[in-house]
Amino acid sequence: MLRSLRRFLCFSSPKSADPTDLATHGTDNVEDLIHLRPAGRTIAQARIANPCPEGVSSVQSRNRSVSPSSCDSSTQTESTNASDSETRATTVSTVTGTTSTLPDTPAKSISTSRLNTITAYTPILQSDGTLRAPQITFDGYGSYGGRFAPESIMGFLYELTSFFEAAVSDPSFWEEYATFQRARATPLHMAGNLTNLAGGATIWLKREDKNEYGSHKTRNIIGQVLLARRMGRSEIVTDCASAKHGKFTAAMCARLGLRCVVVIGADDASAQEEDVLEMKSLGAKVLTARTPSGMGSLRAAITEALRYAVCNHESAYYLMGSPVGPSPLPTLARTFQALLGEEVAAQMHEAVGCHPDALVTAVGSGSGAIGLFRPFLHDSYIRLIGVEAAKAATLTDGGLGVLQGARTLLLQNDDGQILDSHSISPDMNLSTVGPEVAHWKDSGRIEISTATDAVALDGFRILQRHEGILPGLDSSHAVAKTLDLARELGPGKNVVLLVTGCDKIGVPEDV
């Protein structure tokens, strides 16, 4: 079936990448250069606390301007067998200061805890386009999260917490941040044809595919790279699944004169061979990784990136590409990513004068969810819907465990061994999820559904044929749910779907 689709799916033909080549520098065979986005974009203030008045349909115009140390274990440069031995082990939690032992069997159902979102969200984005220092809090994770990490990295985590609190409270940090946020506000596009197809609520597309390299994680990457430089770190190490994230991180490091190490699953690297070459042309060192079971996916990349950071903790800064890992890493990600949801709030007020009635995004690790949903959590009338890959549905099928430094939900068997996941989208192919998103699901604040690979491909076709958009395979998972939701809500309501950039990957012919 896919043979007839390849002409518009922006997939490359599946080719195997040489692991040893992927781990070396290279500057040849690059398809395109870095394209910097133009500056200057008007944006409205994110009026997060105001509900939508009934019957408002007029457009409000708001034209406001925006202005190393050694380690006994070494990282292999070909294919690393990333260990998951920390999972479900007896560990020392520095949050409580006590030794915590997980249950012998995974918890399939968790008692509901209250969602800590009573206070209205205070936006960072101001009416004049400037960014204001936010009020930082490290709570909001319920029974999830924590800091389960080797002693050798504890000093870095404490130091990171201190530097983070100081940096985000400093107005000069946000002034510098604004100079690198070249993306402006990505467009909020009213999808007229998609709306007509659904025959219900108006569908809006948050066009993160318009970001540099099509990544929806740019806000987090910019913030953490600038924080790393303030800490005096000379090297950035990051994990990635879709190469969009790795390419933007490599580009930011090149601009700031920092070394960049990108760890990617071996299978993901083979499927994105051209993008790997582009990362290396931007100066990044690319390492590949596999799990003990042989999967070369995001889970292996995160574990190996953590290992690299431990082994080089005096010079390397771990830029977690997902809202996972030990505290304070998830808090850093949510702080910077929440600017995504703030943009949506401002743009919806400018377009229709009110908040959306529902927001939809695909959920892998939860990067899109923590950005899109967080500014709207306290507004209980706004529906927040996440869509998982059917064979990587951690929020649907997962149980409580510890992985990669935090307590969260995992796909695991009765013995606590982590199960392999699968998704046609590299970003969705993960056996765990960020602890904050797990807490939202536990509390009932967000709704979760699943989509198969076939449904995701249909979603891709729908956006391509009806709106002329080539989306990422992650956001393609959520298209069908968005259409169903629009029909359910009916005319006069508004639904926002997060759309990421297209993946240039090879896909098996039997999908």
Short mmCIF file of C-alpha atoms in Angstrom, two decimals:
data_model
loop_
_atom_site.label_atom_id
_atom_site.label_comp_id
_atom_site.label_asym_id
_atom_site.label_seq_id
_atom_site.Cartn_x
_atom_site.Cartn_y
_atom_site.Cartn_z
CA MET A 1 0.00 0.00 0.00
CA LEU A 2 2.76 2.45 0.91
CA ARG A 3 4.43 2.10 -2.48
CA SER A 4 1.72 4.32 -3.95
CA LEU A 5 1.99 6.75 -1.04
CA ARG A 6 5.72 7.35 -1.08
CA ARG A 7 5.46 10.18 -3.59
CA PHE A 8 3.77 12.44 -1.05
CA LEU A 9 4.60 10.96 2.36
CA CYS A 10 8.11 12.53 2.40
CA PHE A 11 9.48 9.14 3.47
CA SER A 12 12.82 8.08 2.09
CA SER A 13 13.33 4.57 0.83
CA PRO A 14 14.35 2.34 3.73
CA LYS A 15 18.11 1.87 3.78
CA SER A 16 20.36 0.49 6.47
CA ALA A 17 22.80 2.86 8.09
CA ASP A 18 26.30 1.75 8.95
CA PRO A 19 26.49 2.10 12.74
CA THR A 20 30.18 2.82 12.70
CA ASP A 21 29.67 5.57 10.19
CA LEU A 22 26.86 7.06 12.27
CA ALA A 23 29.19 7.49 15.19
CA THR A 24 31.69 9.63 13.29
CA HIS A 25 31.73 13.19 12.10
CA GLY A 26 30.86 13.96 8.51
CA THR A 27 30.05 16.92 6.32
CA ASP A 28 29.13 15.34 3.01
CA ASN A 29 25.83 14.38 1.41
CA VAL A 30 23.82 17.08 3.14
CA GLU A 31 20.55 17.94 1.44
CA ASP A 32 20.02 21.49 2.66
CA LEU A 33 21.54 24.26 4.74
CA ILE A 34 20.37 25.79 7.99
CA HIS A 35 17.51 28.16 7.34
CA LEU A 36 17.05 30.88 9.95
CA ARG A 37 13.55 32.16 10.36
CA PRO A 38 12.87 35.85 9.91
CA ALA A 39 12.18 37.91 12.99
CA GLY A 40 9.20 40.10 13.77
CA ARG A 41 5.75 38.76 14.51
CA THR A 42 2.74 40.23 16.24
CA ILE A 43 1.13 38.25 18.99
CA ALA A 44 -1.60 38.81 21.51
CA GLN A 45 -1.23 38.33 25.25
CA ALA A 46 -2.10 34.89 26.53
CA ARG A 47 -5.22 35.60 28.58
CA ILE A 48 -5.08 32.30 30.35
CA ALA A 49 -7.53 33.00 33.14
CA ASN A 50 -10.53 34.27 31.17
CA PRO A 51 -13.20 31.81 30.02
CA CYS A 52 -14.88 32.17 26.64
CA PRO A 53 -18.12 34.15 26.71
CA GLU A 54 -21.05 32.46 25.07
CA GLY A 55 -21.79 33.47 21.52
CA VAL A 56 -18.57 35.38 20.85
CA SER A 57 -17.75 35.19 17.16
CA SER A 58 -16.06 38.49 16.33
CA VAL A 59 -12.34 38.63 15.62
CA GLN A 60 -10.36 40.79 18.00
CA SER A 61 -7.31 42.43 16.45
CA ARG A 62 -4.28 42.63 18.75
CA ASN A 63 -1.23 43.92 16.92
CA ARG A 64 1.46 43.84 19.56
CA SER A 65 5.07 43.27 18.58
CA VAL A 66 7.19 40.36 19.83
CA SER A 67 10.23 41.09 20.03
CA PRO A 68 35.37 15.95 31.30
CA SER A 69 35.89 13.55 33.81
CA SER A 70 36.50 9.81 33.39
CA CYS A 71 34.10 6.96 34.00
CA ASP A 72 34.69 3.23 34.31
CA SER A 73 31.98 2.39 31.76
CA SER A 74 32.57 3.81 28.31
CA THR A 75 30.06 4.82 25.69
CA GLN A 76 30.37 2.78 22.53
CA THR A 77 30.33 4.65 19.26
CA GLU A 78 28.58 1.96 17.28
CA SER A 79 25.67 0.31 19.01
CA THR A 80 25.34 0.50 22.78
CA ASN A 81 23.44 -2.06 24.83
CA ALA A 82 21.72 0.42 27.11
CA SER A 83 20.96 -1.13 30.47
CA ASP A 84 17.61 -0.88 32.18
CA SER A 85 18.91 -2.37 35.41
CA GLU A 86 17.74 0.67 37.35
CA THR A 87 14.14 -0.21 36.65
CA ARG A 88 12.13 -1.44 39.62
CA ALA A 89 15.33 -1.64 41.67
CA THR A 90 15.74 -0.61 45.31
CA THR A 91 17.00 2.95 44.99
CA VAL A 92 17.75 5.95 47.16
CA SER A 93 15.31 8.79 46.62
CA THR A 94 16.93 12.12 47.35
CA VAL A 95 13.51 13.72 47.39
CA THR A 96 12.48 11.92 50.57
CA GLY A 97 15.94 11.01 51.78
CA THR A 98 14.90 7.42 52.35
CA THR A 99 15.39 4.12 50.58
CA SER A 100 12.39 3.33 48.42
CA THR A 101 11.53 -0.18 47.27
CA LEU A 102 8.92 -0.64 44.58
CA PRO A 103 6.24 -3.31 44.91
CA ASP A 104 7.02 -6.82 43.73
CA THR A 105 4.30 -6.57 41.11
CA PRO A 106 3.44 -3.61 38.92
CA ALA A 107 0.45 -1.56 39.91
CA LYS A 108 -2.15 -1.67 37.16
CA SER A 109 -4.50 0.73 38.89
CA ILE A 110 -3.41 3.70 40.98
CA SER A 111 -5.51 5.56 43.49
CA THR A 112 -6.63 8.92 42.23
CA SER A 113 -4.85 11.96 43.68
CA ARG A 114 -5.96 15.55 43.37
CA LEU A 115 -4.50 17.49 40.47
CA ASN A 116 -2.48 20.39 41.79
CA THR A 117 -3.80 23.04 39.39
CA ILE A 118 -6.11 25.12 41.56
CA THR A 119 -4.21 28.37 41.01
CA ALA A 120 -4.59 29.94 37.58
CA TYR A 121 -1.55 29.70 35.36
CA THR A 122 0.56 32.87 35.15
CA PRO A 123 1.86 33.31 31.60
CA ILE A 124 5.46 34.09 30.70
CA LEU A 125 4.42 35.78 27.45
CA GLN A 126 3.31 39.39 27.98
CA SER A 127 0.98 41.64 25.97
CA ASP A 128 3.89 43.58 24.48
CA GLY A 129 5.61 40.41 23.33
CA THR A 130 8.23 40.36 26.07
CA LEU A 131 8.83 37.38 28.33
CA ARG A 132 8.41 37.69 32.10
CA ALA A 133 10.16 35.56 34.70
CA PRO A 134 7.68 32.84 35.78
CA GLN A 135 6.91 31.58 39.26
CA ILE A 136 8.81 28.31 39.50
CA THR A 137 7.35 25.31 41.28
CA PHE A 138 8.64 21.75 41.37
CA ASP A 139 5.33 20.16 42.35
CA GLY A 140 2.39 19.04 40.23
CA TYR A 141 3.56 15.41 39.81
CA GLY A 142 1.38 13.72 42.42
CA SER A 143 2.85 10.34 43.35
CA TYR A 144 5.05 10.36 40.25
CA GLY A 145 8.43 11.91 39.49
CA GLY A 146 11.21 12.05 42.07
CA ARG A 147 14.95 11.69 41.70
CA PHE A 148 16.26 8.13 41.31
CA ALA A 149 19.78 8.63 40.03
CA PRO A 150 23.38 7.48 40.58
CA GLU A 151 25.33 9.32 43.27
CA SER A 152 27.82 10.53 40.65
CA ILE A 153 25.16 12.68 38.99
CA MET A 154 23.47 14.00 42.14
CA GLY A 155 25.80 16.97 42.37
CA PHE A 156 24.93 17.99 38.83
CA LEU A 157 21.19 17.69 39.54
CA TYR A 158 21.46 19.88 42.66
CA GLU A 159 23.58 22.40 40.75
CA LEU A 160 21.12 22.35 37.85
CA THR A 161 18.19 23.05 40.17
CA SER A 162 19.96 26.04 41.68
CA PHE A 163 21.08 27.49 38.34
CA PHE A 164 17.63 26.96 36.83
CA GLU A 165 15.85 28.84 39.62
CA ALA A 166 18.33 31.70 39.39
CA ALA A 167 18.32 31.90 35.59
CA VAL A 168 14.56 31.91 35.01
CA SER A 169 14.15 34.58 37.71
CA ASP A 170 16.61 36.84 35.87
CA PRO A 171 15.01 39.16 33.27
CA SER A 172 18.25 39.15 31.27
CA PHE A 173 17.85 35.40 30.71
CA TRP A 174 14.51 35.92 29.00
CA GLU A 175 15.88 38.83 26.97
CA GLU A 176 18.59 36.50 25.67
CA TYR A 177 16.03 33.73 25.15
CA ALA A 178 13.92 36.03 22.97
CA THR A 179 16.87 36.74 20.67
CA PHE A 180 17.16 33.02 19.87
CA GLN A 181 13.45 32.33 19.56
CA ARG A 182 13.59 33.17 15.87
CA ALA A 183 10.54 31.04 15.14
CA ARG A 184 8.20 33.85 16.17
CA ALA A 185 4.81 32.43 17.05
CA THR A 186 4.08 29.48 14.81
CA PRO A 187 0.79 29.97 12.94
CA LEU A 188 -2.58 28.88 14.28
CA HIS A 189 -4.30 27.84 11.07
CA MET A 190 -8.07 27.54 10.73
CA ALA A 191 -8.51 24.27 8.83
CA GLY A 192 -11.60 25.06 6.76
CA ASN A 193 -11.62 21.88 4.69
CA LEU A 194 -11.03 19.69 7.72
CA THR A 195 -13.83 21.52 9.53
CA ASN A 196 -16.19 20.87 6.62
CA LEU A 197 -15.14 17.23 6.54
CA ALA A 198 -16.02 16.82 10.21
CA GLY A 199 -19.25 18.79 9.97
CA GLY A 200 -18.99 20.07 13.53
CA ALA A 201 -16.68 22.28 15.57
CA THR A 202 -14.12 24.53 13.92
CA ILE A 203 -10.74 22.80 13.73
CA TRP A 204 -7.55 24.82 14.23
CA LEU A 205 -4.04 23.54 13.53
CA LYS A 206 -1.10 24.72 15.64
CA ARG A 207 1.55 24.63 12.90
CA GLU A 208 4.70 23.50 14.69
CA ASP A 209 5.84 22.12 11.33
CA LYS A 210 6.71 25.75 10.56
CA ASN A 211 9.41 25.72 13.23
CA GLU A 212 13.03 25.34 12.20
CA TYR A 213 13.50 21.68 11.23
CA GLY A 214 9.81 21.10 12.08
CA SER A 215 10.44 20.33 15.75
CA HIS A 216 7.84 21.21 18.40
CA LYS A 217 10.59 21.10 21.07
CA THR A 218 12.46 24.25 20.03
CA ARG A 219 11.32 26.30 23.05
CA ASN A 220 12.70 23.73 25.47
CA ILE A 221 15.94 23.29 23.52
CA ILE A 222 16.65 27.02 23.42
CA GLY A 223 16.02 27.44 27.14
CA GLN A 224 18.18 24.52 28.21
CA VAL A 225 21.10 25.29 25.89
CA LEU A 226 21.21 28.86 27.23
CA LEU A 227 21.02 27.49 30.78
CA ALA A 228 23.90 25.09 30.07
CA ARG A 229 26.05 27.95 28.85
CA ARG A 230 25.33 29.91 32.05
CA MET A 231 26.44 26.87 34.03
CA GLY A 232 29.75 26.87 32.18
CA ARG A 233 29.12 23.56 30.42
CA SER A 234 31.00 23.11 27.15
CA GLU A 235 29.13 20.10 25.78
CA ILE A 236 25.45 19.33 25.20
CA VAL A 237 24.32 15.71 25.10
CA THR A 238 20.77 14.99 24.02
CA ASP A 239 18.63 12.04 23.00
CA CYS A 240 16.36 11.99 19.99
CA ALA A 241 13.97 9.72 18.12
CA SER A 242 12.79 11.89 15.27
CA ALA A 243 15.93 13.61 13.95
CA LYS A 244 14.14 16.97 13.89
CA HIS A 245 15.01 17.47 17.55
CA GLY A 246 18.63 16.43 17.07
CA LYS A 247 19.16 18.75 14.12
CA PHE A 248 17.81 21.80 15.92
CA THR A 249 19.94 21.04 19.00
CA ALA A 250 23.03 20.68 16.80
CA ALA A 251 22.24 23.99 15.10
CA MET A 252 21.84 25.80 18.43
CA CYS A 253 25.13 24.39 19.70
CA ALA A 254 26.89 25.54 16.53
CA ARG A 255 25.57 29.07 17.03
CA LEU A 256 26.76 29.17 20.64
CA GLY A 257 30.08 27.43 20.12
CA LEU A 258 29.21 24.35 22.19
CA ARG A 259 30.08 20.74 21.43
CA CYS A 260 27.04 18.59 20.66
CA VAL A 261 26.49 14.86 21.15
CA VAL A 262 23.26 13.38 19.83
CA VAL A 263 22.30 9.87 20.94
CA ILE A 264 19.76 8.15 18.72
CA GLY A 265 18.40 4.61 18.66
CA ALA A 266 20.19 2.46 16.09
CA ASP A 267 16.94 1.59 14.29
CA ASP A 268 15.84 5.23 14.22
CA ALA A 269 19.24 6.21 12.82
CA SER A 270 18.99 3.64 10.03
CA ALA A 271 15.54 4.95 9.08
CA GLN A 272 16.71 8.58 9.03
CA GLU A 273 20.09 8.24 7.36
CA GLU A 274 20.02 11.59 5.55
CA ASP A 275 19.05 13.44 8.73
CA VAL A 276 21.92 11.79 10.62
CA LEU A 277 24.34 13.09 8.00
CA GLU A 278 22.83 16.54 8.39
CA MET A 279 23.31 16.44 12.17
CA LYS A 280 26.97 15.58 11.64
CA SER A 281 27.35 18.37 9.10
CA LEU A 282 26.17 20.77 11.82
CA GLY A 283 29.04 19.57 13.99
CA ALA A 284 27.27 17.01 16.14
CA LYS A 285 28.82 13.73 17.20
CA VAL A 286 26.19 11.03 16.69
CA LEU A 287 26.07 7.91 18.88
CA THR A 288 23.66 5.01 18.41
CA ALA A 289 22.15 2.77 21.07
CA ARG A 290 20.13 -0.41 21.57
CA THR A 291 18.27 -1.90 24.51
CA PRO A 292 19.28 -5.36 25.82
CA SER A 293 16.34 -6.80 23.87
CA GLY A 294 17.79 -5.34 20.67
CA MET A 295 15.46 -2.38 20.11
CA GLY A 296 17.16 0.70 18.73
CA SER A 297 14.49 3.19 19.74
CA LEU A 298 14.06 6.29 21.92
CA ARG A 299 14.17 4.28 25.15
CA ALA A 300 17.71 3.14 24.34
CA ALA A 301 18.71 6.66 23.34
CA ILE A 302 17.52 8.18 26.64
CA THR A 303 19.26 5.54 28.76
CA GLU A 304 22.53 5.91 26.84
CA ALA A 305 22.39 9.72 26.94
CA LEU A 306 21.96 9.52 30.73
CA ARG A 307 24.96 7.18 30.90
CA TYR A 308 27.06 9.58 28.83
CA ALA A 309 26.08 12.48 31.07
CA VAL A 310 27.10 10.52 34.18
CA CYS A 311 30.47 9.65 32.66
CA ASN A 312 31.13 13.26 31.62
CA HIS A 313 29.24 15.12 34.33
CA GLU A 314 31.87 17.83 34.84
CA SER A 315 31.70 19.13 31.28
CA ALA A 316 28.48 17.77 29.74
CA TYR A 317 24.96 19.10 30.14
CA TYR A 318 22.18 16.57 29.55
CA LEU A 319 19.45 18.20 27.51
CA MET A 320 16.59 15.76 27.99
CA GLY A 321 14.53 15.89 24.82
CA SER A 322 11.47 14.57 26.64
CA PRO A 323 9.77 15.52 29.95
CA VAL A 324 11.17 12.40 31.63
CA GLY A 325 14.13 11.68 33.89
CA PRO A 326 15.03 12.65 37.47
CA SER A 327 13.97 15.97 38.99
CA PRO A 328 14.44 18.76 37.97
CA LEU A 329 14.60 17.68 34.30
CA PRO A 330 10.80 17.38 33.77
CA THR A 331 10.28 20.80 35.39
CA LEU A 332 12.77 22.43 33.04
CA ALA A 333 11.02 20.94 30.03
CA ARG A 334 7.54 22.00 31.11
CA THR A 335 8.63 25.55 31.96
CA PHE A 336 9.99 26.29 28.51
CA GLN A 337 7.52 24.15 26.55
CA ALA A 338 4.49 25.86 28.15
CA LEU A 339 5.17 28.83 25.87
CA LEU A 340 3.59 26.67 23.16
CA GLY A 341 0.24 26.61 24.97
CA GLU A 342 0.54 30.31 25.78
CA GLU A 343 0.85 31.08 22.07
CA VAL A 344 -2.31 29.07 21.38
CA ALA A 345 -4.22 30.95 24.09
CA ALA A 346 -3.15 34.32 22.68
CA GLN A 347 -3.87 33.36 19.09
CA MET A 348 -7.31 31.97 19.90
CA HIS A 349 -8.23 35.21 21.69
CA GLU A 350 -7.04 37.16 18.68
CA ALA A 351 -9.00 34.99 16.26
CA VAL A 352 -12.29 34.32 18.09
CA GLY A 353 -12.04 36.11 21.42
CA CYS A 354 -11.97 33.06 23.66
CA HIS A 355 -10.19 29.88 24.67
CA PRO A 356 -10.58 26.70 22.61
CA ASP A 357 -13.10 24.17 23.83
CA ALA A 358 -10.68 21.28 23.37
CA LEU A 359 -7.02 20.63 22.55
CA VAL A 360 -5.65 17.44 21.01
CA THR A 361 -2.11 16.13 20.65
CA ALA A 362 -0.30 12.86 20.15
CA VAL A 363 1.41 11.54 23.30
CA GLY A 364 4.67 9.63 23.20
CA SER A 365 6.94 10.84 25.96
CA GLY A 366 4.61 13.82 26.50
CA SER A 367 6.60 16.77 25.08
CA GLY A 368 3.67 18.07 23.07
CA ALA A 369 1.21 17.55 25.91
CA ILE A 370 3.17 19.43 28.58
CA GLY A 371 3.58 22.33 26.19
CA LEU A 372 0.08 22.50 24.75
CA PHE A 373 -1.96 21.53 27.82
CA ARG A 374 -0.23 23.08 30.81
CA PRO A 375 -1.53 26.69 30.50
CA PHE A 376 -5.10 25.32 30.27
CA LEU A 377 -5.05 22.75 33.09
CA HIS A 378 -6.92 24.90 35.60
CA ASP A 379 -9.81 25.53 33.16
CA SER A 380 -11.81 22.38 33.75
CA TYR A 381 -14.29 23.17 30.99
CA ILE A 382 -11.53 22.81 28.36
CA ARG A 383 -11.12 19.21 27.25
CA LEU A 384 -7.55 17.95 26.90
CA ILE A 385 -7.13 14.82 24.76
CA GLY A 386 -3.98 12.78 24.18
CA VAL A 387 -3.65 10.03 21.58
CA GLU A 388 -1.12 7.21 22.06
CA ALA A 389 0.24 4.69 19.58
CA ALA A 390 -1.74 1.47 20.05
CA LYS A 391 1.40 -0.66 20.66
CA ALA A 392 3.12 1.97 22.80
CA ALA A 393 0.16 2.97 24.97
CA THR A 394 1.82 3.54 28.32
CA LEU A 395 -0.97 5.69 29.77
CA THR A 396 -3.54 3.08 28.72
CA ASP A 397 -1.73 -0.15 29.55
CA GLY A 398 1.21 0.83 31.78
CA GLY A 399 1.92 0.12 35.43
CA LEU A 400 3.88 1.96 38.11
CA GLY A 401 7.68 1.63 38.03
CA VAL A 402 10.96 3.51 37.95
CA LEU A 403 12.85 4.07 34.74
CA GLN A 404 15.52 6.56 33.70
CA GLY A 405 15.48 8.37 37.01
CA ALA A 406 11.80 8.88 37.80
CA ARG A 407 8.73 7.04 39.04
CA THR A 408 6.16 6.93 36.28
CA LEU A 409 4.05 4.55 34.18
CA LEU A 410 5.82 1.83 32.17
CA LEU A 411 4.90 -0.95 29.81
CA GLN A 412 6.08 -4.00 31.78
CA ASN A 413 5.31 -7.64 32.44
CA ASP A 414 4.33 -9.22 35.75
CA ASP A 415 7.99 -9.55 36.72
CA GLY A 416 8.60 -5.85 36.21
CA GLN A 417 10.61 -6.30 33.02
CA ILE A 418 10.08 -3.53 30.49
CA LEU A 419 8.19 -4.53 27.39
CA ASP A 420 9.20 -3.44 23.92
CA SER A 421 6.98 -0.92 22.21
CA HIS A 422 6.20 -0.24 18.56
CA SER A 423 5.03 2.70 16.51
CA ILE A 424 5.45 3.86 12.95
CA SER A 425 6.48 7.21 14.48
CA PRO A 426 9.92 7.27 16.17
CA ASP A 427 8.69 9.86 18.69
CA MET A 428 5.78 7.63 19.75
CA ASN A 429 7.84 4.44 20.10
CA LEU A 430 8.52 4.55 23.85
CA SER A 431 7.70 2.24 26.76
CA THR A 432 7.30 5.07 29.27
CA VAL A 433 5.84 8.55 29.58
CA GLY A 434 6.68 11.73 31.46
CA PRO A 435 5.64 11.67 35.14
CA GLU A 436 3.54 14.83 34.91
CA VAL A 437 1.43 13.47 32.06
CA ALA A 438 1.00 10.24 34.05
CA HIS A 439 -0.28 12.33 36.97
CA TRP A 440 -2.74 14.18 34.73
CA LYS A 441 -4.11 10.89 33.46
CA ASP A 442 -4.27 9.49 37.01
CA SER A 443 -6.24 12.52 38.21
CA GLY A 444 -8.69 12.33 35.31
CA ARG A 445 -7.79 15.76 33.91
CA ILE A 446 -6.82 14.47 30.47
CA GLU A 447 -8.58 11.99 28.21
CA ILE A 448 -6.54 9.27 26.50
CA SER A 449 -7.24 7.23 23.37
CA THR A 450 -5.09 5.13 21.03
CA ALA A 451 -4.46 4.90 17.29
CA THR A 452 -2.90 2.16 15.18
CA ASP A 453 -0.25 2.67 12.51
CA ALA A 454 -2.96 2.37 9.85
CA VAL A 455 -5.03 5.11 11.52
CA ALA A 456 -1.93 7.32 11.67
CA LEU A 457 -1.27 6.85 7.93
CA ASP A 458 -4.91 7.71 7.21
CA GLY A 459 -4.48 10.83 9.33
CA PHE A 460 -1.43 11.78 7.28
CA ARG A 461 -3.42 11.40 4.05
CA ILE A 462 -6.29 13.49 5.40
CA LEU A 463 -4.09 16.45 6.30
CA GLN A 464 -2.20 16.16 3.02
CA ARG A 465 -5.26 15.94 0.79
CA HIS A 466 -7.58 18.34 2.58
CA GLU A 467 -5.17 20.96 3.95
CA GLY A 468 -2.03 20.53 1.84
CA ILE A 469 0.08 19.80 4.94
CA LEU A 470 2.70 17.08 5.32
CA PRO A 471 2.59 16.44 9.08
CA GLY A 472 4.79 14.39 11.35
CA LEU A 473 3.76 10.79 11.87
CA ASP A 474 3.32 11.49 15.58
CA SER A 475 0.65 14.18 15.10
CA SER A 476 -0.93 12.05 12.34
CA HIS A 477 -2.06 9.68 15.12
CA ALA A 478 -4.39 12.37 16.47
CA VAL A 479 -6.17 13.45 13.27
CA ALA A 480 -9.00 10.90 13.42
CA LYS A 481 -9.66 11.69 17.08
CA THR A 482 -9.80 15.40 16.26
CA LEU A 483 -12.43 14.80 13.57
CA ASP A 484 -14.52 12.64 15.92
CA LEU A 485 -14.26 15.25 18.67
CA ALA A 486 -15.30 18.06 16.33
CA ARG A 487 -18.42 16.08 15.36
CA GLU A 488 -19.16 15.43 19.03
CA LEU A 489 -18.81 19.06 20.11
CA GLY A 490 -20.78 20.44 17.16
CA PRO A 491 -20.80 23.84 15.39
CA GLY A 492 -19.82 26.91 17.37
CA LYS A 493 -17.05 25.14 19.28
CA ASN A 494 -13.30 25.21 18.63
CA VAL A 495 -10.75 22.36 18.64
CA VAL A 496 -6.96 22.80 18.36
CA LEU A 497 -4.70 20.03 17.00
CA LEU A 498 -0.92 20.17 17.40
CA VAL A 499 0.86 19.47 14.08
CA THR A 500 4.57 18.64 13.95
CA GLY A 501 6.96 18.60 11.00
CA CYS A 502 7.19 15.74 8.51
CA ASP A 503 9.51 12.80 9.22
CA LYS A 504 11.87 11.75 6.46
CA ILE A 505 11.97 8.08 7.36
CA GLY A 506 11.78 4.70 5.72
CA VAL A 507 8.69 2.63 6.49
CA PRO A 508 8.35 -1.15 5.99
CA GLU A 509 6.24 -2.13 2.99
CA ASP A 510 3.91 -4.32 5.06
CA VAL A 511 2.61 -1.47 7.27
#
